[in-house]
Short mmCIF file of C-alpha atoms in Angstrom, two decimals:
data_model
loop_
_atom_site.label_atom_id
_atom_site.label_comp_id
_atom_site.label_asym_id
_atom_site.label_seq_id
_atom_site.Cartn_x
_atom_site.Cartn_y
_atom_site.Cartn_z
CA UNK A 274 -7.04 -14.88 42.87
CA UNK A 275 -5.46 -18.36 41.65
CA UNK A 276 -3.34 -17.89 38.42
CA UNK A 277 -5.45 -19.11 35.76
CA UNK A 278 -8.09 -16.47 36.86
CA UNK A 279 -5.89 -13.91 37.04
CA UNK A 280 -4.57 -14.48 33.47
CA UNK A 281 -8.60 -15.31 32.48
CA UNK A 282 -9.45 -11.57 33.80
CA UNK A 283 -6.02 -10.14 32.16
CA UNK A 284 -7.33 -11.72 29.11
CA UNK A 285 -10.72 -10.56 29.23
CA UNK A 286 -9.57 -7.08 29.70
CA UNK A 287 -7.40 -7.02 26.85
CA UNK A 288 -10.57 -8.18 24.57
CA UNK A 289 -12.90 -5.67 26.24
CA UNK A 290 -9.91 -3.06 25.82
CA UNK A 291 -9.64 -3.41 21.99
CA UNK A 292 -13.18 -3.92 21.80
CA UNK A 293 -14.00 -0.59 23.05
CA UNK A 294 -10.59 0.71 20.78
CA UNK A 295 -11.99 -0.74 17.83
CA UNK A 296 -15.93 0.57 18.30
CA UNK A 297 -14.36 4.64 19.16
CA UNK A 298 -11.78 4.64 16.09
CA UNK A 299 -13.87 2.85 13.98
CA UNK A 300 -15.63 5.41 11.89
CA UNK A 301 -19.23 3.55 12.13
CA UNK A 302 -20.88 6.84 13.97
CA UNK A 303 -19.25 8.78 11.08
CA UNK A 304 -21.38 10.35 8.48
CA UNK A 305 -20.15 10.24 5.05
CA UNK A 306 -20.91 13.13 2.72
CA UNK A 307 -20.13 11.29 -1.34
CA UNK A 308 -18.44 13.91 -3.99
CA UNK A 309 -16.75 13.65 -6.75
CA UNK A 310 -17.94 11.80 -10.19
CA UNK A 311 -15.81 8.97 -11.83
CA UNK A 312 -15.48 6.33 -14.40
CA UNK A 313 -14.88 2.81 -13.54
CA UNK A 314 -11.48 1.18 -15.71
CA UNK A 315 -12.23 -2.24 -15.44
CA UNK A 316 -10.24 -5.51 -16.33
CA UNK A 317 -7.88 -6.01 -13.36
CA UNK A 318 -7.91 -7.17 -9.52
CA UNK A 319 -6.51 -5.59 -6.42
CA UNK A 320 -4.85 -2.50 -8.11
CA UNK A 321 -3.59 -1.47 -4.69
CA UNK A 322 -0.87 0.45 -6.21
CA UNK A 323 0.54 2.17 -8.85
CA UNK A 324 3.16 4.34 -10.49
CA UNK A 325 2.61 6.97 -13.03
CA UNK A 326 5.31 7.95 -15.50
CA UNK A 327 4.27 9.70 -18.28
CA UNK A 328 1.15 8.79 -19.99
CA UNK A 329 1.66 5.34 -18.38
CA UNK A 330 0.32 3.75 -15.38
CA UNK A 331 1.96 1.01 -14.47
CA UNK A 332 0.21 -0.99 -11.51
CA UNK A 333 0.84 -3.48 -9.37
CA UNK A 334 -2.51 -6.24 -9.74
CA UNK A 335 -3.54 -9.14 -7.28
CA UNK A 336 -6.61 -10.50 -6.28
CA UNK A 337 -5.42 -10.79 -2.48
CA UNK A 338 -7.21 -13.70 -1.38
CA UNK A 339 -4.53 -15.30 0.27
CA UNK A 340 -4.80 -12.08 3.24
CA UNK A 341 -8.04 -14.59 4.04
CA UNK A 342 -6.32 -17.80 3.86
CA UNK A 343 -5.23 -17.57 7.57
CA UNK A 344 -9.00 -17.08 8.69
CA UNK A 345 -10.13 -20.57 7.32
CA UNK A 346 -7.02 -22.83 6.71
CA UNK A 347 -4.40 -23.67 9.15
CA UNK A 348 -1.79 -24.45 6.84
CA UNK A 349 -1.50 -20.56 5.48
CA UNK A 350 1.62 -21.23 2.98
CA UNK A 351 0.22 -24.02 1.32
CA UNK A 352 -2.85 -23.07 1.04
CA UNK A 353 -1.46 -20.05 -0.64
CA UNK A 354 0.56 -22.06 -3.54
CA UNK A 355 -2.75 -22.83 -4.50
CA UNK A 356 -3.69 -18.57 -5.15
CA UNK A 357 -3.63 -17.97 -8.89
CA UNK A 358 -0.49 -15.13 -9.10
CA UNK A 359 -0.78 -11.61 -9.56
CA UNK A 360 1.01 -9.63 -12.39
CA UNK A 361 2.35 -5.88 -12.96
CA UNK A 362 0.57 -4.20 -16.01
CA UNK A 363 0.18 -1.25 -18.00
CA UNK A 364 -2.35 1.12 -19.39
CA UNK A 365 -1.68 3.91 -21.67
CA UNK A 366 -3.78 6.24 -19.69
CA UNK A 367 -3.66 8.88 -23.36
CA UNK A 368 -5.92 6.25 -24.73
CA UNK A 369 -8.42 6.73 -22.09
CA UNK A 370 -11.52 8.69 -23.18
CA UNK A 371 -14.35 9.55 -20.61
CA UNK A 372 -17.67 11.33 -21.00
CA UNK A 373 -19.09 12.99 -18.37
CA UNK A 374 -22.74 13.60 -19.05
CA UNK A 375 -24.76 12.01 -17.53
CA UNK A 376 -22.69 10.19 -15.38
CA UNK A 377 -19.09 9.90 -15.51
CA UNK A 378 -18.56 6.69 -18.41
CA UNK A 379 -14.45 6.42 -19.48
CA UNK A 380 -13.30 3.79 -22.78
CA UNK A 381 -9.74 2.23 -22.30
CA UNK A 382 -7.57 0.14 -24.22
CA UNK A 383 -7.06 -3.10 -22.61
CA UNK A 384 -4.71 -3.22 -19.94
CA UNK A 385 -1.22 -4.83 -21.09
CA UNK A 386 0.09 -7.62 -18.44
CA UNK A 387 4.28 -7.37 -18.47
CA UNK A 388 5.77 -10.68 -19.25
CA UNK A 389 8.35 -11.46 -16.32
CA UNK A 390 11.61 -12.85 -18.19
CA UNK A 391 13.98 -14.95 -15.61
CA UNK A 392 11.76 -14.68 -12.74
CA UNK A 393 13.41 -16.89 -10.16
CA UNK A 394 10.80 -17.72 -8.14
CA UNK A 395 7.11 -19.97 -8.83
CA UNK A 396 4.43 -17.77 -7.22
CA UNK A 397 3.88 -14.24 -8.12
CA UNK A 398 2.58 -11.53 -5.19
CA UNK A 399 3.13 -8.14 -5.67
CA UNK A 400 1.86 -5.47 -3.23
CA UNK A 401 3.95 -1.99 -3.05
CA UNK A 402 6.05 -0.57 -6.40
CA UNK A 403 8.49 1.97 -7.11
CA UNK A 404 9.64 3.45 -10.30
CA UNK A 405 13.34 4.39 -10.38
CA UNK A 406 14.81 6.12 -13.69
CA UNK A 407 18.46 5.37 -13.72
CA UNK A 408 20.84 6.44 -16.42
CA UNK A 409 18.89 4.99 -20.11
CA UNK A 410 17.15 2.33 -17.86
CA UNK A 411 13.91 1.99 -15.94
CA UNK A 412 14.16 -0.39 -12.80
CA UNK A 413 10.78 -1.68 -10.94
CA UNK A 414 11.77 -2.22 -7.43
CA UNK A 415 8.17 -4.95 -6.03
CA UNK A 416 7.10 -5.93 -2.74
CA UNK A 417 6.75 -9.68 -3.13
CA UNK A 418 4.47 -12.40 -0.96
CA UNK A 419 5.74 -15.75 -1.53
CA UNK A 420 3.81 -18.51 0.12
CA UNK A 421 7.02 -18.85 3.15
CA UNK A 422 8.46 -15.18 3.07
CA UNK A 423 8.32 -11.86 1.76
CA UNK A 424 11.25 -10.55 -1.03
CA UNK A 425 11.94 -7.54 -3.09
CA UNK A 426 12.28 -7.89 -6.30
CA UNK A 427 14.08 -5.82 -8.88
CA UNK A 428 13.06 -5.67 -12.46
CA UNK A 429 14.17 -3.80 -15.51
CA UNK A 430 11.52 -1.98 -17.50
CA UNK A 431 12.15 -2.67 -21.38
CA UNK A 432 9.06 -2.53 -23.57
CA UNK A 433 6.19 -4.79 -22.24
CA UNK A 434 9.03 -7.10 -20.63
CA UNK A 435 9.82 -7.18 -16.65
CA UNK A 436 13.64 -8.43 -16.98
CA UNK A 437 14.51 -9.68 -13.39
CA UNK A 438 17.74 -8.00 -12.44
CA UNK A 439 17.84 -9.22 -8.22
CA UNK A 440 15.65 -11.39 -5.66
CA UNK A 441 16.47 -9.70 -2.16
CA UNK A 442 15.55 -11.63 0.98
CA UNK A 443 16.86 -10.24 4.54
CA UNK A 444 15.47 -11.29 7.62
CA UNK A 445 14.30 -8.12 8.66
CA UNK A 446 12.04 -8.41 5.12
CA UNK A 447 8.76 -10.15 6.75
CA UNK A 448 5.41 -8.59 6.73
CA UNK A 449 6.79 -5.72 4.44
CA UNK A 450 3.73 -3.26 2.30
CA UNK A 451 5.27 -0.66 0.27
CA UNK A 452 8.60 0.19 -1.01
CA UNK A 453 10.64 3.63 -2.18
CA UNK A 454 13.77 3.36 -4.33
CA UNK A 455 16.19 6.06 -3.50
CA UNK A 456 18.94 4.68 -5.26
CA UNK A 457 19.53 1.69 -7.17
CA UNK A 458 21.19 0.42 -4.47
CA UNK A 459 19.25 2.09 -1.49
CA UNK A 460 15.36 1.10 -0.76
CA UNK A 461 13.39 2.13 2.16
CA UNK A 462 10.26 -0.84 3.02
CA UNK A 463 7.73 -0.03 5.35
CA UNK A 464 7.22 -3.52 8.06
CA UNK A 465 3.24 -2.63 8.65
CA UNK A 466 2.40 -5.59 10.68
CA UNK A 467 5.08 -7.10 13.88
CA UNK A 468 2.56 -10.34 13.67
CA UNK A 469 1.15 -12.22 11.42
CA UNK A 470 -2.50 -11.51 10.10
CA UNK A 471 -5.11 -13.55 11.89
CA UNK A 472 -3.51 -14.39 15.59
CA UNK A 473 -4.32 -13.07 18.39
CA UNK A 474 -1.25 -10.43 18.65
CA UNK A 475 -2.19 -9.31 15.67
CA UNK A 476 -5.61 -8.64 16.64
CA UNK A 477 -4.03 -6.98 19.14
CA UNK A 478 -1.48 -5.07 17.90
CA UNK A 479 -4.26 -3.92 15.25
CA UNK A 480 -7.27 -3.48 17.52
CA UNK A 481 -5.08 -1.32 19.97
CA UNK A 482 -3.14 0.31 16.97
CA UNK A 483 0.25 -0.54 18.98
CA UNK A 484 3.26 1.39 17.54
CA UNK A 485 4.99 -1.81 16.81
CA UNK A 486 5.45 -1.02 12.89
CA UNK A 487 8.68 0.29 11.85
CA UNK A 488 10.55 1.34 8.51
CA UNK A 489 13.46 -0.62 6.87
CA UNK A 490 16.14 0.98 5.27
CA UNK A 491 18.34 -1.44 2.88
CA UNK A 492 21.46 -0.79 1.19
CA UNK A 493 23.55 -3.11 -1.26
CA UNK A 494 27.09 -3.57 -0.03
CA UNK A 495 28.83 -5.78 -2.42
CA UNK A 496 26.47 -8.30 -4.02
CA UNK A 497 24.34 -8.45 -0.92
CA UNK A 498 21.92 -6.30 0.85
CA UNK A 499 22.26 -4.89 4.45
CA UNK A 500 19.24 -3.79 6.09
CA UNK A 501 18.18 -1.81 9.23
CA UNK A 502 15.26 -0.52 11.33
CA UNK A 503 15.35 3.04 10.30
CA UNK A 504 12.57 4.79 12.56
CA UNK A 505 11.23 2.52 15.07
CA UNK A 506 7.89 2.56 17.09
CA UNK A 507 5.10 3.14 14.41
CA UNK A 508 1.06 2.61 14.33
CA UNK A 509 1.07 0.24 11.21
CA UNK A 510 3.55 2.29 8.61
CA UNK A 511 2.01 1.92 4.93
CA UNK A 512 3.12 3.95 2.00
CA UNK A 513 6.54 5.62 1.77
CA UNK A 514 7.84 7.94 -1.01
CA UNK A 515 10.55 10.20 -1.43
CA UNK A 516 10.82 13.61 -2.90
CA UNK A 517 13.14 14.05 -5.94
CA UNK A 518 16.38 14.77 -4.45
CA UNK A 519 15.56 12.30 -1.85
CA UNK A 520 16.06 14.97 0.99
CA UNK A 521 13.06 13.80 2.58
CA UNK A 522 11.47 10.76 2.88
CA UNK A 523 7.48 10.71 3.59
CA UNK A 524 5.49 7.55 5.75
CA UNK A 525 2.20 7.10 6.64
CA UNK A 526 1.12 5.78 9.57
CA UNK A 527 -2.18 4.13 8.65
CA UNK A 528 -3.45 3.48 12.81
CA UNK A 529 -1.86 7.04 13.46
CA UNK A 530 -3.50 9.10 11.28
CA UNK A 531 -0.93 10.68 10.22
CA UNK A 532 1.62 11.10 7.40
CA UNK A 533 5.27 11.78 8.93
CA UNK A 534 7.94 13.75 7.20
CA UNK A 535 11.94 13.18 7.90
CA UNK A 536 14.84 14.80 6.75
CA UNK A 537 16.91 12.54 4.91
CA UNK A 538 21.12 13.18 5.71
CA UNK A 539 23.63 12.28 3.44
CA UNK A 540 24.83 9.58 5.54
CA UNK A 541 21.21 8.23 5.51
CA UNK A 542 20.36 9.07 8.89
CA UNK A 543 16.93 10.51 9.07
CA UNK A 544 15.25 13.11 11.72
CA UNK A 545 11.65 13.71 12.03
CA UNK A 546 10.75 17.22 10.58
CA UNK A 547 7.13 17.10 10.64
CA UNK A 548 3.58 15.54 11.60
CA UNK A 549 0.49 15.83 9.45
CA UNK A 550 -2.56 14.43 11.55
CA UNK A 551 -5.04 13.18 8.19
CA UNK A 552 -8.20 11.66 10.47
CA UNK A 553 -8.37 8.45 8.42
CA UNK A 554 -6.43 5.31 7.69
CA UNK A 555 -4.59 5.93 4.99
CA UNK A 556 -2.29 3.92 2.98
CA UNK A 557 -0.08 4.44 -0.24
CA UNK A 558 1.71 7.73 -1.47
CA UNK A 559 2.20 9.26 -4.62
CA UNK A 560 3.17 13.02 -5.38
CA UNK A 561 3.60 14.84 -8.39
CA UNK A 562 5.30 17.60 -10.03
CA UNK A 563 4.31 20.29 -7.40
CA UNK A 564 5.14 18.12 -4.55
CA UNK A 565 1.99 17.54 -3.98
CA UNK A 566 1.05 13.90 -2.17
CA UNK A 567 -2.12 12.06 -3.26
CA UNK A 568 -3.24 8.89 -0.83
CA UNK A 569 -5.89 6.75 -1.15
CA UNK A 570 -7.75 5.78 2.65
CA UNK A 571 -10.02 4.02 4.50
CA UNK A 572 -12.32 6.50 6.28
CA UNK A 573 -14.14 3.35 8.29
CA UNK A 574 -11.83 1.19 9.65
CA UNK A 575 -14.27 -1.82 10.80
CA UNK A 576 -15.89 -1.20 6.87
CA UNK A 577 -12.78 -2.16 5.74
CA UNK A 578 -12.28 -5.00 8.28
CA UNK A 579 -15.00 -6.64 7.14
CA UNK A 580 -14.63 -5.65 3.35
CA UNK A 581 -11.64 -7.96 3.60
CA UNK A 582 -13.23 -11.00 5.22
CA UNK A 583 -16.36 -10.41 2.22
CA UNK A 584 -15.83 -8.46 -0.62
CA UNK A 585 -19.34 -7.93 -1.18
CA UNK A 586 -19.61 -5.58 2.24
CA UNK A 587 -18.46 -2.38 1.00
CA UNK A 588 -16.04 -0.35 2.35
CA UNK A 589 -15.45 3.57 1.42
CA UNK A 590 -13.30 5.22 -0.27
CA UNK A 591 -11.36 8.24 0.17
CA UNK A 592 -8.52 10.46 -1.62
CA UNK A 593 -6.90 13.44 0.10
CA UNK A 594 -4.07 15.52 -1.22
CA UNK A 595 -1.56 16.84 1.20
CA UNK A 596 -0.14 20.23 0.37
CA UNK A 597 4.08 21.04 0.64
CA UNK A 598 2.68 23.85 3.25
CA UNK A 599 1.47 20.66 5.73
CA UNK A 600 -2.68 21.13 4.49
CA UNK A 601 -4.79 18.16 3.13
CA UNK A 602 -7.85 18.42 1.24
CA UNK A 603 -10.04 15.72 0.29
CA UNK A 604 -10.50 14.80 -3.03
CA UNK A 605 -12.92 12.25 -3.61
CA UNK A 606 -15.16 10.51 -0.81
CA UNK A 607 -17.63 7.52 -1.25
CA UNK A 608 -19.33 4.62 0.13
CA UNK A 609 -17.51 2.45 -1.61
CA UNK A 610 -20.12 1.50 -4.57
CA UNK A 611 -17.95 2.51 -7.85
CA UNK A 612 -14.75 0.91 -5.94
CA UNK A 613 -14.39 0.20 -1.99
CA UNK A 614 -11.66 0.44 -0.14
CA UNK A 615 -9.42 2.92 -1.93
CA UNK A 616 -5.38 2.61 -1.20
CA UNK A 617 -3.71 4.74 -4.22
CA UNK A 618 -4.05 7.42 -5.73
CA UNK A 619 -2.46 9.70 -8.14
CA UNK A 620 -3.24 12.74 -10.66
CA UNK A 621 -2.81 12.52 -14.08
CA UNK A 622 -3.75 15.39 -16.62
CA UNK A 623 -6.20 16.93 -14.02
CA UNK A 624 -7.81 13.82 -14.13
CA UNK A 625 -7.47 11.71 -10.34
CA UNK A 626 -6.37 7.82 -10.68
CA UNK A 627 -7.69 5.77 -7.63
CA UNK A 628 -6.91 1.88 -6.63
CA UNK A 629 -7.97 -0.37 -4.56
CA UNK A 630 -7.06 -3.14 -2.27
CA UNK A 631 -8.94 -6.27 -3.81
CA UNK A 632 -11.99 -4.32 -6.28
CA UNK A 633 -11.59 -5.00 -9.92
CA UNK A 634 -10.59 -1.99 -11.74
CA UNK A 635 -8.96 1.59 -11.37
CA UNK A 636 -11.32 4.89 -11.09
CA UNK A 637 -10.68 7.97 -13.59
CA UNK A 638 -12.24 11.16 -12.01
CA UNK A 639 -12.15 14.33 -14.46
CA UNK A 640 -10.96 17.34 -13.12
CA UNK A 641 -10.44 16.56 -9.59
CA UNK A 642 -7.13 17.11 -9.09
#
């Protein structure tokens, strides 16, 4: 064989590889079975996460259609100065009343967008959040897409105001998701993507669900901060959380199926302690006061591929919660109709909170958590 067909058959055999990949682990011979009754909270893009303290949800809001930009414009960053910004917001979730008879209906107050006060930067992207009580203060640690690199961003929470405390750009901070405070000077970022969205690697290193992901762990030394691969070698890594006294650290693997636990050391190294095998692609965390985790997924993988190219294909939606004794349950499961593609979720009152990646609105389901 010459060279060129050598590397035309290699080729060909990677495509008919992730082909065949794609079609098993894509979910499209799976038969859904719908339960659980909610109440669509409208008023807001792309809720595709959130953070509940209190009776308050704060959430992080975009409409995300600048993941699309790369499929139809070969200038990516400047196309994206030209997406309309997103915005964190609240909604005082005591406010909320639903009836449930005969379908699930729920009233809210409108939702409250935070006014950002000496935000360095022009655009506005925010994708994972974490709430971090420290001392009298409340700081909002954001995942931020700017149109030529990712940062973190640091705000403090006073009021209805977002005052910017620190911009953090490292090198290692590209193609970052979701984000856990530990510290107010220690973050963990999960890296779910090695290439860009919409190149062949990536379609690749997606199709194939290639362990190329990995976890950042970032601390502040001085008035800079230092950051590190902290577990290596993971199937796109989504949503990380912490327990309370930060002795463990929790990651899911979205093309793994599986949420990972680690033991967290006091010199920050951290050792795997457990594997929890979920069956879908899951994405953010949240847990409450029983340790509990809650986690919005994506029980059809190619639904959701093509959910993001058109938002009017539906994709379904899925909550399980993940017991401290290594069982999940699932929550909620639909085709997607009230609110495709779910990616958090969290329980409030007995009542289960569920976002989504670009749908407008949040769902309130009574009693089903």
């Amino acid at each position: 064989l010459t060279g060129t067909t050598t590397l035309a058959v290699a080729f060909s055999t990677t495509i008919m590889a992730i082909v065949f990949k794609m079609l098993f682990e894509s979910g499209l011979g799976v038969t859904l079975v719908p339960h659980g009754a909610c109440g669509n909270i409208r008023g807001l893009p792309g809720v595709e996460d959130f953070e509940l303290y209190g009776n308050m949800l704060l959430v992080s809001s975009d409409d995300r259609s600048w993941l699309a930009l790369g499929r139809h414009n070969s200038d990516f960053e400047e196309a994206m100065r030209d997406v309309k910004d997103g915005h964190l917001a609240l909604l005082d979730l005591a406010s909320v009343t639903c009836t449930e008879e005969p379908t699930v209906v729920c009233e809210a107050p409108a939702w409250r967008p935070l006014e950002m006060v000496h935000y360095p930067h022009k655009h506005f992207h925010p994708h994972g959040i974490s709430l971090l009580e420290v001392d009298n203060s409340t700081l909002v640690f954001v995942v931020n897409h700017l149109p030529a690199h990712d940062t973190v961003e640091v705000f403090e929470l006073a009021g209805e105001k977002l005052e910017h405390v620190q911009s953090i750009t490292h090198p290692a901070l590209e193609l970052i998701n979701d984000i856990h405070a530990v510290t107010a000077t220690t973050f963990y970022v999960t890296r779910w993507l090695r290439h860009k969205p919409n190149t062949l690697m990536n379609l690749v290193e997606t199709g194939l669900s290639m362990p190329w992901g990995h976890l950042i762990e970032c601390t502040r030394l001085a008035d800079t901060f230092s950051c590190k691969v902290a577990v290596d070698h993971l199937q796109m890594p989504n949503g990380v959380i912490g327990s309370p006294d930060s002795k463990e650290i929790f990651v899911v693997e979205s093309l793994g199926h599986r949420v990972t636990t680690y033991d967290r050391f006091d010199n920050g190294t951290l050792v795997e302690s457990r594997q929890i095998d979920v069956e879908s692609n899951c994405d953010n965390l949240a847990m409450d006061e029983n340790g509990v985790l809650y986690s919005g997924c994506h029980p059809k993988k190619f639904s959701f591929m093509l959910h993001s190219f058109d938002k009017a294909r539906r994709s379904p939606s899925q909550v399980i919660a993940i017991y401290p004794n290594g069982t999940y349950h699932e929550l909620y499961l639909s085709e997607g109709e009230a609110l495709s593609a779910s990616s958090a979720a969290g329980c409030w009152n007995h009542n289960l909170l569920i976002g989504a990646v670009f749908d407008n609105g949040i769902l309130m389901c009574p009693h089903l958590c």
